[in-house]
Amino acid sequence: MGKVSKSPWLLHYDASSCNGCDIEVLDCLTPKYDIERFGIINTGDPFQADIFLITGGVNSQTESVVKQIYSQMPEPKVVVAVGICACTGGVFKECYNIKGGIDTVIPVDVYVPGCAARPEAIIDGVVKALKVLDAKQAALEAKGR
Amino acid sequence: MAKRSIIPFGPQHPVLPEPVHLDLVLEDETVVGVIPSIGYIHRGLEKLVDKRDYKQYTYVAERICGICSCGHGLGYCLAVEQIMNIEVPDRAKYLRTIWVEMSRVHSHLLWLGLLADAMGFESLHMESWRLREKILDMFDETTGGRIIHSVNQVGGVQKDMDSAMLNNILHAIDDIERQMKPIVKTFLHDYTVQSRLKGVGVLSKDDAIAQGAVGPMLRASGVEYDARLLGYGAYKDLTVEPIISKDGDSYGRCEVRMKELFQSFDLIREAIGKIPQGDISVPVKGNPDGEYFVRIEQPRGEAIYYVKGSGKKYLDRFRLRTPTTSNIPPMVEMLKGCQLADVPLLILTIDPCVSCTER
């Protein structure tokens, strides 16, 4: 992964996941995978988060919450959809209350497939998100911010 | 007169991996009322029986919840098998029991970690989750998946375990049991932990019964009830003793789950010792015609599965009553009178699984 330019903070939200991907996201933070060694920590505060990790498809009740959390995060921000439900709706796609993947509501930068997504895949997704974050930062600076 | 105020709790909250919303009615710092609102993870997957046939639906049932996945698959399959009069081979029953008990170990270790995290005891949280990884590694080796296993099917199980795998499981649980000792000591005897748990969120035996508490919540209030005594799977051949605690406080709930971990280790050892040779599944022909209720003991308590079919490939109805659904009314009762600072911890002691509850 080379050099990591920033220590990004994660915000995790469960849009309508079965919990499988959520506990794998938490697993990434615990001793076996320990993404904290890359300076990445899990925060509960949208105002301090750089990366929005989101699991599960969007349903009618979480739609507004997802939009609100996204709008509260400062620029630049990156959205990572974790698990097949967050990517497309997955096994629940045909359920009456599921609208589909996260990209039906907010723009998604990185897609992590899997049911449940393995911690290795999630870490890989976060590392990819860092590159996107750098690019967005550079674009903002070019605009003079 | 104290001033009343309402504080919203959730849906996005650091202590909960899943969204649930509570309106806490406070008088100064004391909680006097709680109004829960749920539905953030409602997907409507009971209705999916219209679109998936009864064999495919096993995969959907396993995805009701990622923590009790194996148990949901088992409960659904048991109900369909009862309707269709399928006698599952003994080896399959034992394999199912071993996997379900391993799920209980992973779920309880996960809960212990989250409890420590809610208290702000970071090293204890990490230590519990470190041990949990050993069980996940065993799931990975025996089923191919860490979280969602997809081993149950109508008529038996999909995968067999050879003697090397069974031995590895025995080694893994011996290892966990040995390394658990300092954790047990901290959770049950440490002064700091006790000061957060003892005497907080007391649920009396009468209240627990009247409000319909299930699982460790019910047993921590002194009621000897465990759905494993019904003898589904291989439990009829194994020794299951309900583990109870008298006090009904947060400490009691922690103690019950801690002891259940050791009970699960013993059950896994006993099941591996007694496992018979033979087939792991029987062929299934025809479609389910009839209805059936199944009760099983999930890590969080008793879950009820209802399946109704009318001789067609697609079921008429599938219904599930999950343990967290039953534990929400006692939780609301328990929260009244507590301090605002204790609310996150108390919510956690019921071991809420919101994705099961809302489906």
Coordinates of C-alpha atoms in Angstrom, one line a residue:
Chain A
M1 CA 0.0 0.0 0.0
G2 CA 3.0 2.2 0.1
K3 CA 2.8 5.4 2.0
V4 CA -0.4 6.5 3.8
S5 CA -0.6 10.2 3.7
K6 CA -3.4 10.7 6.2
S7 CA -4.8 9.0 9.3
P8 CA -8.4 8.7 8.2
W9 CA -11.3 8.2 10.7
L10 CA -14.1 5.8 9.9
L11 CA -17.7 6.2 10.5
H12 CA -19.7 3.0 10.4
Y13 CA -23.5 2.9 9.8
D14 CA -25.7 -0.1 9.3
A15 CA -28.4 0.8 6.7
S16 CA -30.3 -2.5 6.8
S17 CA -27.6 -5.2 7.0
C18 CA -28.0 -8.6 8.6
N19 CA -25.2 -7.7 11.1
G20 CA -22.7 -10.1 9.4
C21 CA -20.8 -7.3 7.7
D22 CA -21.1 -5.1 10.7
I23 CA -19.3 -7.5 13.0
E24 CA -16.6 -8.0 10.3
V25 CA -16.1 -4.2 10.2
L26 CA -15.6 -4.3 14.0
D27 CA -13.4 -7.3 13.5
C28 CA -11.0 -5.1 11.4
L29 CA -10.5 -3.0 14.5
T30 CA -9.6 -5.8 16.9
P31 CA -6.2 -7.5 17.5
K32 CA -6.1 -10.0 14.6
Y33 CA -6.5 -7.4 11.8
D34 CA -6.0 -4.2 13.8
I35 CA -6.4 -1.4 11.2
E36 CA -5.5 1.0 13.9
R37 CA -1.8 0.3 13.0
F38 CA -2.5 2.3 9.8
G39 CA -3.8 5.2 11.9
I40 CA -7.4 4.4 11.0
I41 CA -9.9 4.6 13.9
N42 CA -13.6 4.1 14.3
T43 CA -15.4 7.2 15.4
G44 CA -19.1 7.7 16.2
D45 CA -19.1 11.3 15.1
P46 CA -20.0 12.2 11.5
F47 CA -18.4 15.7 11.9
Q48 CA -14.9 14.1 12.5
A49 CA -15.2 11.3 9.9
D50 CA -13.4 11.0 6.5
I51 CA -14.6 7.6 5.4
F52 CA -18.2 6.5 5.6
L53 CA -18.4 2.7 5.8
I54 CA -21.9 1.6 5.1
T55 CA -23.4 -1.9 5.2
G56 CA -26.7 -3.2 4.0
G57 CA -29.1 -2.0 1.4
V58 CA -31.1 1.2 1.9
N59 CA -34.7 0.9 3.1
S60 CA -37.4 3.6 3.4
Q61 CA -36.6 4.4 7.0
T62 CA -32.7 4.5 6.8
E63 CA -32.7 6.6 3.6
S64 CA -33.0 9.9 5.4
V65 CA -30.5 8.9 8.1
V66 CA -27.9 7.9 5.5
K67 CA -28.4 11.2 3.6
Q68 CA -28.2 13.2 6.9
I69 CA -25.0 11.5 8.1
Y70 CA -23.5 12.0 4.6
S71 CA -24.3 15.7 4.6
Q72 CA -22.9 16.1 8.1
M73 CA -19.4 14.8 7.1
P74 CA -16.9 17.4 6.1
E75 CA -15.3 17.5 2.6
P76 CA -13.4 15.6 1.3
K77 CA -15.3 12.5 2.1
V78 CA -15.3 8.9 0.7
V79 CA -18.1 6.4 0.8
V80 CA -17.3 2.7 1.0
A81 CA -20.2 0.2 0.4
V82 CA -19.4 -3.0 2.4
G83 CA -21.0 -6.2 1.4
I84 CA -23.1 -7.3 -1.5
C85 CA -26.3 -5.8 0.1
A86 CA -24.7 -2.3 0.2
C87 CA -23.5 -2.8 -3.4
T88 CA -26.7 -3.9 -5.1
G89 CA -29.3 -5.0 -2.5
G90 CA -28.0 -8.6 -2.6
V91 CA -30.1 -11.4 -1.3
F92 CA -32.7 -8.9 -0.1
K93 CA -33.0 -7.1 -3.4
E94 CA -36.6 -8.3 -4.1
C95 CA -37.8 -7.5 -0.5
Y96 CA -40.6 -4.9 -0.5
N97 CA -38.8 -2.6 1.8
I98 CA -35.4 -2.5 0.1
K99 CA -34.7 0.3 -2.4
G100 CA -31.4 -1.3 -3.5
G101 CA -27.7 -0.5 -3.0
I102 CA -26.3 2.6 -1.3
D103 CA -25.7 4.2 -4.6
T104 CA -29.4 4.8 -5.1
V105 CA -29.2 7.4 -2.3
I106 CA -25.6 8.8 -2.1
P107 CA -22.6 8.6 -4.4
V108 CA -20.4 5.5 -3.6
D109 CA -16.6 5.6 -4.3
V110 CA -15.6 2.0 -3.4
Y111 CA -17.5 -1.2 -3.6
V112 CA -16.5 -4.2 -1.4
P113 CA -18.3 -7.4 -2.4
G114 CA -18.9 -10.5 -0.3
C115 CA -21.6 -12.0 2.0
A116 CA -20.4 -11.4 4.6
A117 CA -17.4 -9.3 3.3
R118 CA -14.2 -10.7 4.8
P119 CA -12.0 -8.4 6.9
E120 CA -9.2 -8.6 4.3
A121 CA -11.6 -7.3 1.7
I122 CA -12.8 -4.5 3.9
I123 CA -9.3 -3.4 4.7
D124 CA -8.5 -3.5 1.0
G125 CA -11.6 -1.3 0.3
V126 CA -10.5 1.2 2.9
V127 CA -7.0 1.4 1.4
K128 CA -8.5 2.0 -2.0
A129 CA -10.7 4.7 -0.4
L130 CA -7.5 6.4 0.9
K131 CA -6.4 7.0 -2.7
V132 CA -9.8 8.4 -3.6
L133 CA -9.6 10.7 -0.5
D134 CA -6.2 11.9 -1.7
A135 CA -7.5 12.7 -5.2
K136 CA -10.5 14.5 -3.7
Q137 CA -8.2 16.5 -1.4
A138 CA -6.0 17.5 -4.4
A139 CA -9.1 18.6 -6.4
L140 CA -10.3 20.7 -3.5
E141 CA -6.9 22.4 -3.1
A142 CA -6.8 23.1 -6.8
K143 CA -10.1 24.9 -6.4
G144 CA -8.3 27.0 -3.8
R145 CA -9.8 25.6 -0.5
Chain B
M1 CA -40.2 19.6 41.0
A2 CA -37.6 18.2 38.7
K3 CA -37.6 19.4 35.1
R4 CA -38.6 16.9 32.5
S5 CA -36.7 16.6 29.2
I6 CA -36.6 14.1 26.4
I7 CA -33.3 12.9 25.0
P8 CA -33.1 11.1 21.7
F9 CA -30.8 8.0 21.7
G10 CA -29.8 6.7 18.3
P11 CA -30.3 5.5 15.6
Q12 CA -26.7 6.1 14.9
H13 CA -24.9 5.7 18.3
P14 CA -21.3 4.7 19.1
V15 CA -22.3 1.9 21.5
L16 CA -24.6 0.1 19.1
P17 CA -23.3 -1.5 15.9
E18 CA -27.0 -1.4 14.7
P19 CA -29.5 1.4 14.6
V20 CA -32.3 1.5 17.2
H21 CA -33.9 4.6 18.4
L22 CA -35.1 5.4 22.0
D23 CA -36.7 8.5 23.3
L24 CA -35.5 8.8 26.9
V25 CA -37.8 10.8 29.2
L26 CA -35.6 12.2 32.0
E27 CA -36.2 14.0 35.3
D28 CA -32.8 15.6 35.9
E29 CA -30.4 12.6 35.3
T30 CA -32.9 9.9 36.1
V31 CA -34.8 8.0 33.3
V32 CA -38.5 7.9 34.0
G33 CA -39.8 6.7 30.7
V34 CA -38.6 5.1 27.5
I35 CA -40.3 5.1 24.1
P36 CA -38.6 2.7 21.7
S37 CA -39.1 3.0 18.0
I38 CA -37.8 0.3 15.6
G39 CA -37.9 -0.4 11.9
Y40 CA -34.5 0.9 10.7
I41 CA -33.4 -2.5 9.5
H42 CA -36.8 -3.8 8.3
R43 CA -36.3 -5.5 5.0
G44 CA -39.4 -7.6 4.8
L45 CA -37.8 -10.9 4.3
E46 CA -40.6 -13.0 5.7
K47 CA -42.5 -12.0 2.6
L48 CA -39.7 -13.4 0.4
V49 CA -41.2 -16.9 0.7
D50 CA -43.3 -15.8 -2.3
K51 CA -40.2 -15.5 -4.5
R52 CA -37.8 -18.2 -3.1
D53 CA -38.8 -21.9 -2.9
Y54 CA -38.7 -23.6 0.4
K55 CA -35.2 -25.1 -0.2
Q56 CA -33.7 -21.7 -1.4
Y57 CA -35.3 -20.0 1.5
T58 CA -32.8 -21.6 3.9
Y59 CA -30.2 -19.2 2.6
V60 CA -32.5 -16.2 3.3
A61 CA -33.3 -17.6 6.8
E62 CA -29.5 -17.7 7.5
R63 CA -29.3 -14.0 6.6
I64 CA -31.9 -12.9 9.1
C65 CA -29.0 -12.2 11.3
G66 CA -25.2 -12.5 10.9
I67 CA -24.5 -13.5 14.5
C68 CA -27.1 -16.2 15.0
S69 CA -27.1 -17.2 11.4
C70 CA -26.5 -20.9 12.0
G71 CA -29.3 -21.1 14.5
H72 CA -31.8 -19.4 12.1
G73 CA -31.0 -21.9 9.4
L74 CA -31.4 -24.8 11.8
G75 CA -34.8 -23.5 13.2
Y76 CA -36.2 -23.1 9.7
C77 CA -35.0 -26.5 8.5
L78 CA -36.3 -28.2 11.6
A79 CA -39.8 -26.8 11.0
V80 CA -39.8 -27.8 7.3
E81 CA -38.5 -31.3 8.2
Q82 CA -41.3 -31.8 10.8
I83 CA -44.0 -30.9 8.2
M84 CA -42.5 -33.2 5.6
N85 CA -41.8 -36.0 8.2
I86 CA -38.1 -36.2 7.3
E87 CA -35.9 -38.1 9.7
V88 CA -32.5 -36.4 9.7
P89 CA -29.4 -38.8 10.1
D90 CA -27.9 -38.8 13.6
R91 CA -24.5 -37.5 12.4
A92 CA -26.2 -34.5 10.8
K93 CA -27.9 -33.8 14.2
Y94 CA -24.6 -33.8 16.0
L95 CA -22.9 -31.7 13.4
R96 CA -25.7 -29.1 13.6
T97 CA -25.4 -29.1 17.4
I98 CA -21.6 -28.6 17.3
W99 CA -22.0 -25.6 14.9
V100 CA -24.8 -24.1 16.9
E101 CA -22.8 -24.3 20.1
M102 CA -19.8 -22.8 18.4
S103 CA -22.1 -20.0 17.3
R104 CA -23.1 -19.5 21.0
V105 CA -19.4 -19.3 22.0
H106 CA -18.7 -16.7 19.3
S107 CA -21.9 -14.7 20.1
H108 CA -21.2 -14.6 23.9
L109 CA -17.5 -13.6 23.4
L110 CA -18.7 -10.9 21.1
W111 CA -21.2 -9.7 23.7
L112 CA -18.5 -9.7 26.5
G113 CA -16.3 -7.6 24.3
L114 CA -19.1 -5.1 23.5
L115 CA -19.9 -4.9 27.2
A116 CA -16.3 -4.1 28.1
D117 CA -16.3 -1.5 25.3
A118 CA -19.5 0.1 26.7
M119 CA -17.8 0.4 30.1
G120 CA -14.8 2.0 28.4
F121 CA -12.6 -1.0 29.3
E122 CA -10.7 -1.2 26.0
S123 CA -8.2 -3.9 26.7
L124 CA -10.8 -6.3 28.0
H125 CA -12.8 -5.6 24.8
M126 CA -9.8 -6.4 22.6
E127 CA -9.0 -9.5 24.6
S128 CA -12.5 -11.0 24.3
W129 CA -12.5 -10.4 20.5
R130 CA -9.0 -11.8 20.1
L131 CA -10.3 -15.1 21.6
R132 CA -13.4 -15.0 19.4
E133 CA -11.2 -15.1 16.3
K134 CA -10.1 -18.6 17.2
I135 CA -13.7 -19.8 16.9
L136 CA -14.2 -17.9 13.6
D137 CA -11.0 -19.6 12.3
M138 CA -12.7 -23.0 13.1
F139 CA -15.8 -21.9 11.3
D140 CA -13.7 -20.9 8.4
E141 CA -12.0 -24.3 8.4
T142 CA -15.1 -26.4 8.8
T143 CA -17.7 -24.5 6.8
G144 CA -15.7 -22.2 4.5
G145 CA -17.3 -19.0 5.9
R146 CA -16.5 -16.9 9.0
I147 CA -19.9 -15.4 9.6
I148 CA -22.5 -16.9 7.3
H149 CA -21.9 -20.6 7.1
S150 CA -24.7 -22.0 4.9
V151 CA -24.3 -25.5 6.3
N152 CA -27.9 -26.4 7.1
Q153 CA -30.2 -27.7 4.4
V154 CA -33.6 -29.3 4.5
G155 CA -32.8 -33.0 5.2
G156 CA -29.5 -32.6 6.9
V157 CA -26.3 -30.6 6.5
Q158 CA -24.2 -29.8 3.5
K159 CA -20.7 -30.4 4.8
D160 CA -19.2 -33.2 6.9
M161 CA -16.3 -32.7 9.4
D162 CA -13.5 -35.3 9.3
S163 CA -11.7 -36.4 12.5
A164 CA -8.8 -33.9 11.9
M165 CA -11.4 -31.0 11.9
L166 CA -13.1 -32.3 15.0
N167 CA -9.7 -32.6 16.7
N168 CA -8.8 -29.0 15.7
I169 CA -12.1 -27.8 17.3
L170 CA -11.2 -29.6 20.5
H171 CA -7.8 -28.0 20.5
A172 CA -9.3 -24.5 19.8
I173 CA -11.8 -24.7 22.6
D174 CA -9.1 -26.0 25.0
D175 CA -7.0 -23.1 24.0
I176 CA -9.8 -20.6 24.5
E177 CA -10.8 -22.1 27.8
R178 CA -7.2 -21.8 29.1
Q179 CA -6.9 -18.2 27.9
M180 CA -10.3 -17.3 29.2
K181 CA -9.2 -17.5 32.9
P182 CA -7.9 -14.0 33.3
I183 CA -10.9 -12.6 31.4
V184 CA -13.3 -14.5 33.7
K185 CA -11.4 -13.1 36.7
T186 CA -11.7 -9.5 35.5
F187 CA -15.4 -9.7 34.5
L188 CA -16.6 -11.4 37.6
H189 CA -14.2 -10.2 40.4
D190 CA -12.7 -6.9 39.3
Y191 CA -13.7 -4.0 41.5
T192 CA -14.1 -1.5 38.6
V193 CA -16.3 -3.9 36.5
Q194 CA -18.4 -4.7 39.5
S195 CA -19.1 -1.1 40.3
R196 CA -20.6 -0.7 36.8
L197 CA -22.6 -3.9 36.9
K198 CA -23.7 -4.8 40.4
G199 CA -27.2 -3.7 41.4
V200 CA -27.7 -1.8 38.1
G201 CA -30.8 -2.6 36.0
V202 CA -32.4 -5.1 38.3
L203 CA -35.2 -7.2 36.8
S204 CA -37.1 -9.2 39.4
K205 CA -38.1 -12.8 38.7
D206 CA -41.8 -11.8 38.7
D207 CA -41.2 -8.9 36.2
A208 CA -39.1 -11.2 34.0
I209 CA -41.9 -13.7 33.7
A210 CA -44.7 -11.1 33.4
Q211 CA -42.8 -9.1 30.7
G212 CA -41.9 -12.2 28.8
A213 CA -38.1 -12.1 29.0
V214 CA -36.2 -15.0 27.3
G215 CA -32.8 -16.6 27.3
P216 CA -29.9 -15.3 29.5
M217 CA -32.1 -12.4 30.6
L218 CA -34.7 -14.7 32.0
R219 CA -32.1 -17.1 33.6
A220 CA -30.3 -14.2 35.2
S221 CA -33.5 -13.4 37.0
G222 CA -33.6 -16.8 38.5
V223 CA -35.9 -18.7 36.2
E224 CA -34.7 -22.2 35.2
Y225 CA -35.7 -22.3 31.5
D226 CA -33.7 -23.3 28.5
A227 CA -35.3 -24.3 25.2
R228 CA -32.4 -26.8 24.6
L229 CA -34.1 -29.0 27.2
L230 CA -36.7 -29.7 24.5
G231 CA -34.2 -32.0 22.9
Y232 CA -34.0 -30.9 19.3
G233 CA -30.8 -31.7 17.4
A234 CA -28.5 -33.9 19.5
Y235 CA -29.5 -32.1 22.8
K236 CA -31.6 -35.1 23.9
D237 CA -28.3 -37.1 24.2
L238 CA -26.3 -34.3 25.9
T239 CA -26.4 -32.9 29.4
V240 CA -28.0 -29.4 29.4
E241 CA -28.5 -27.7 32.8
P242 CA -30.0 -24.3 32.7
I243 CA -27.5 -21.8 34.2
I244 CA -29.2 -19.3 36.5
S245 CA -28.3 -16.3 38.6
K246 CA -30.4 -14.9 41.4
D247 CA -29.9 -11.2 41.4
G248 CA -31.4 -10.2 38.0
D249 CA -28.9 -7.2 37.7
S250 CA -26.4 -6.5 35.0
Y251 CA -23.8 -8.6 36.9
G252 CA -26.1 -11.6 36.9
R253 CA -26.6 -11.4 33.1
C254 CA -22.8 -11.2 32.7
E255 CA -22.3 -14.1 35.0
V256 CA -24.9 -16.3 33.2
R257 CA -23.4 -15.7 29.8
M258 CA -19.9 -16.3 31.1
K259 CA -20.9 -19.6 32.6
E260 CA -22.8 -20.5 29.4
L261 CA -19.6 -20.2 27.5
F262 CA -18.0 -23.0 29.6
Q263 CA -21.2 -25.0 29.3
S264 CA -20.9 -24.7 25.5
F265 CA -17.3 -25.9 25.7
D266 CA -18.5 -29.0 27.6
L267 CA -21.4 -29.6 25.2
I268 CA -19.0 -29.4 22.2
R269 CA -16.6 -31.8 23.8
E270 CA -19.5 -34.2 24.7
A271 CA -20.9 -34.0 21.2
I272 CA -17.6 -34.6 19.5
G273 CA -17.1 -37.6 21.8
K274 CA -20.4 -39.1 21.0
I275 CA -20.7 -38.3 17.3
P276 CA -21.8 -41.4 15.3
Q277 CA -20.6 -42.3 11.8
G278 CA -23.1 -42.3 8.9
D279 CA -24.8 -40.1 6.3
I280 CA -25.1 -36.4 6.7
S281 CA -28.3 -35.8 4.7
V282 CA -31.3 -37.6 3.3
P283 CA -32.8 -36.9 -0.2
V284 CA -35.9 -34.6 0.0
K285 CA -38.8 -35.1 -2.4
G286 CA -42.1 -33.3 -2.6
N287 CA -43.3 -30.1 -1.1
P288 CA -44.3 -29.2 2.5
D289 CA -48.0 -29.5 3.2
G290 CA -49.0 -28.4 6.7
E291 CA -47.8 -26.1 9.4
Y292 CA -45.4 -26.3 12.3
F293 CA -44.0 -24.4 15.2
V294 CA -40.4 -24.9 16.3
R295 CA -38.7 -23.5 19.4
I296 CA -34.9 -23.4 19.7
E297 CA -32.5 -21.7 22.1
Q298 CA -30.5 -19.1 20.3
P299 CA -27.6 -17.3 22.1
R300 CA -29.9 -14.5 22.9
G301 CA -32.8 -16.7 24.0
E302 CA -35.7 -18.7 22.7
A303 CA -36.6 -18.1 19.1
I304 CA -39.9 -19.4 17.6
Y305 CA -40.2 -20.4 13.9
Y306 CA -43.6 -20.9 12.2
V307 CA -43.8 -22.4 8.7
K308 CA -47.0 -23.0 6.7
G309 CA -47.0 -24.7 3.4
S310 CA -49.9 -26.0 1.1
G311 CA -48.2 -28.6 -1.1
K312 CA -46.6 -26.0 -3.4
K313 CA -43.0 -25.2 -4.0
Y314 CA -43.4 -21.8 -2.4
L315 CA -44.4 -21.6 1.3
D316 CA -47.6 -19.8 2.4
R317 CA -46.1 -18.2 5.4
F318 CA -42.9 -18.0 7.4
R319 CA -42.9 -16.3 10.8
L320 CA -40.2 -15.7 13.3
R321 CA -40.4 -14.5 16.9
T322 CA -36.9 -13.5 17.9
P323 CA -35.4 -13.3 21.4
T324 CA -34.7 -9.6 21.2
T325 CA -38.3 -8.8 20.4
S326 CA -39.3 -10.5 23.7
N327 CA -36.5 -8.8 25.6
I328 CA -37.5 -5.2 24.6
P329 CA -40.4 -4.8 27.0
P330 CA -38.3 -6.0 30.0
M331 CA -35.5 -3.7 28.9
V332 CA -37.9 -0.7 28.9
E333 CA -39.0 -1.7 32.4
M334 CA -35.4 -2.1 33.5
L335 CA -34.3 1.3 32.2
K336 CA -36.9 3.2 34.3
G337 CA -35.2 4.6 37.3
C338 CA -31.7 4.3 36.1
Q339 CA -29.2 7.0 35.5
L340 CA -28.7 8.5 32.0
A341 CA -25.0 7.4 32.0
D342 CA -26.0 3.8 32.5
V343 CA -28.4 3.6 29.6
P344 CA -25.9 2.4 26.9
L345 CA -24.6 -0.3 29.2
L346 CA -28.1 -1.5 30.2
I347 CA -29.3 -1.6 26.6
L348 CA -26.3 -3.8 25.9
T349 CA -26.9 -6.2 28.7
I350 CA -30.0 -7.6 26.9
D351 CA -27.6 -8.4 24.0
P352 CA -29.9 -6.6 21.4
C353 CA -29.9 -8.0 17.9
V354 CA -31.8 -5.5 15.9
S355 CA -31.5 -7.2 12.5
C356 CA -33.2 -10.3 13.9
T357 CA -35.9 -8.2 15.6
E358 CA -36.8 -6.2 12.5
R359 CA -36.0 -8.7 9.8

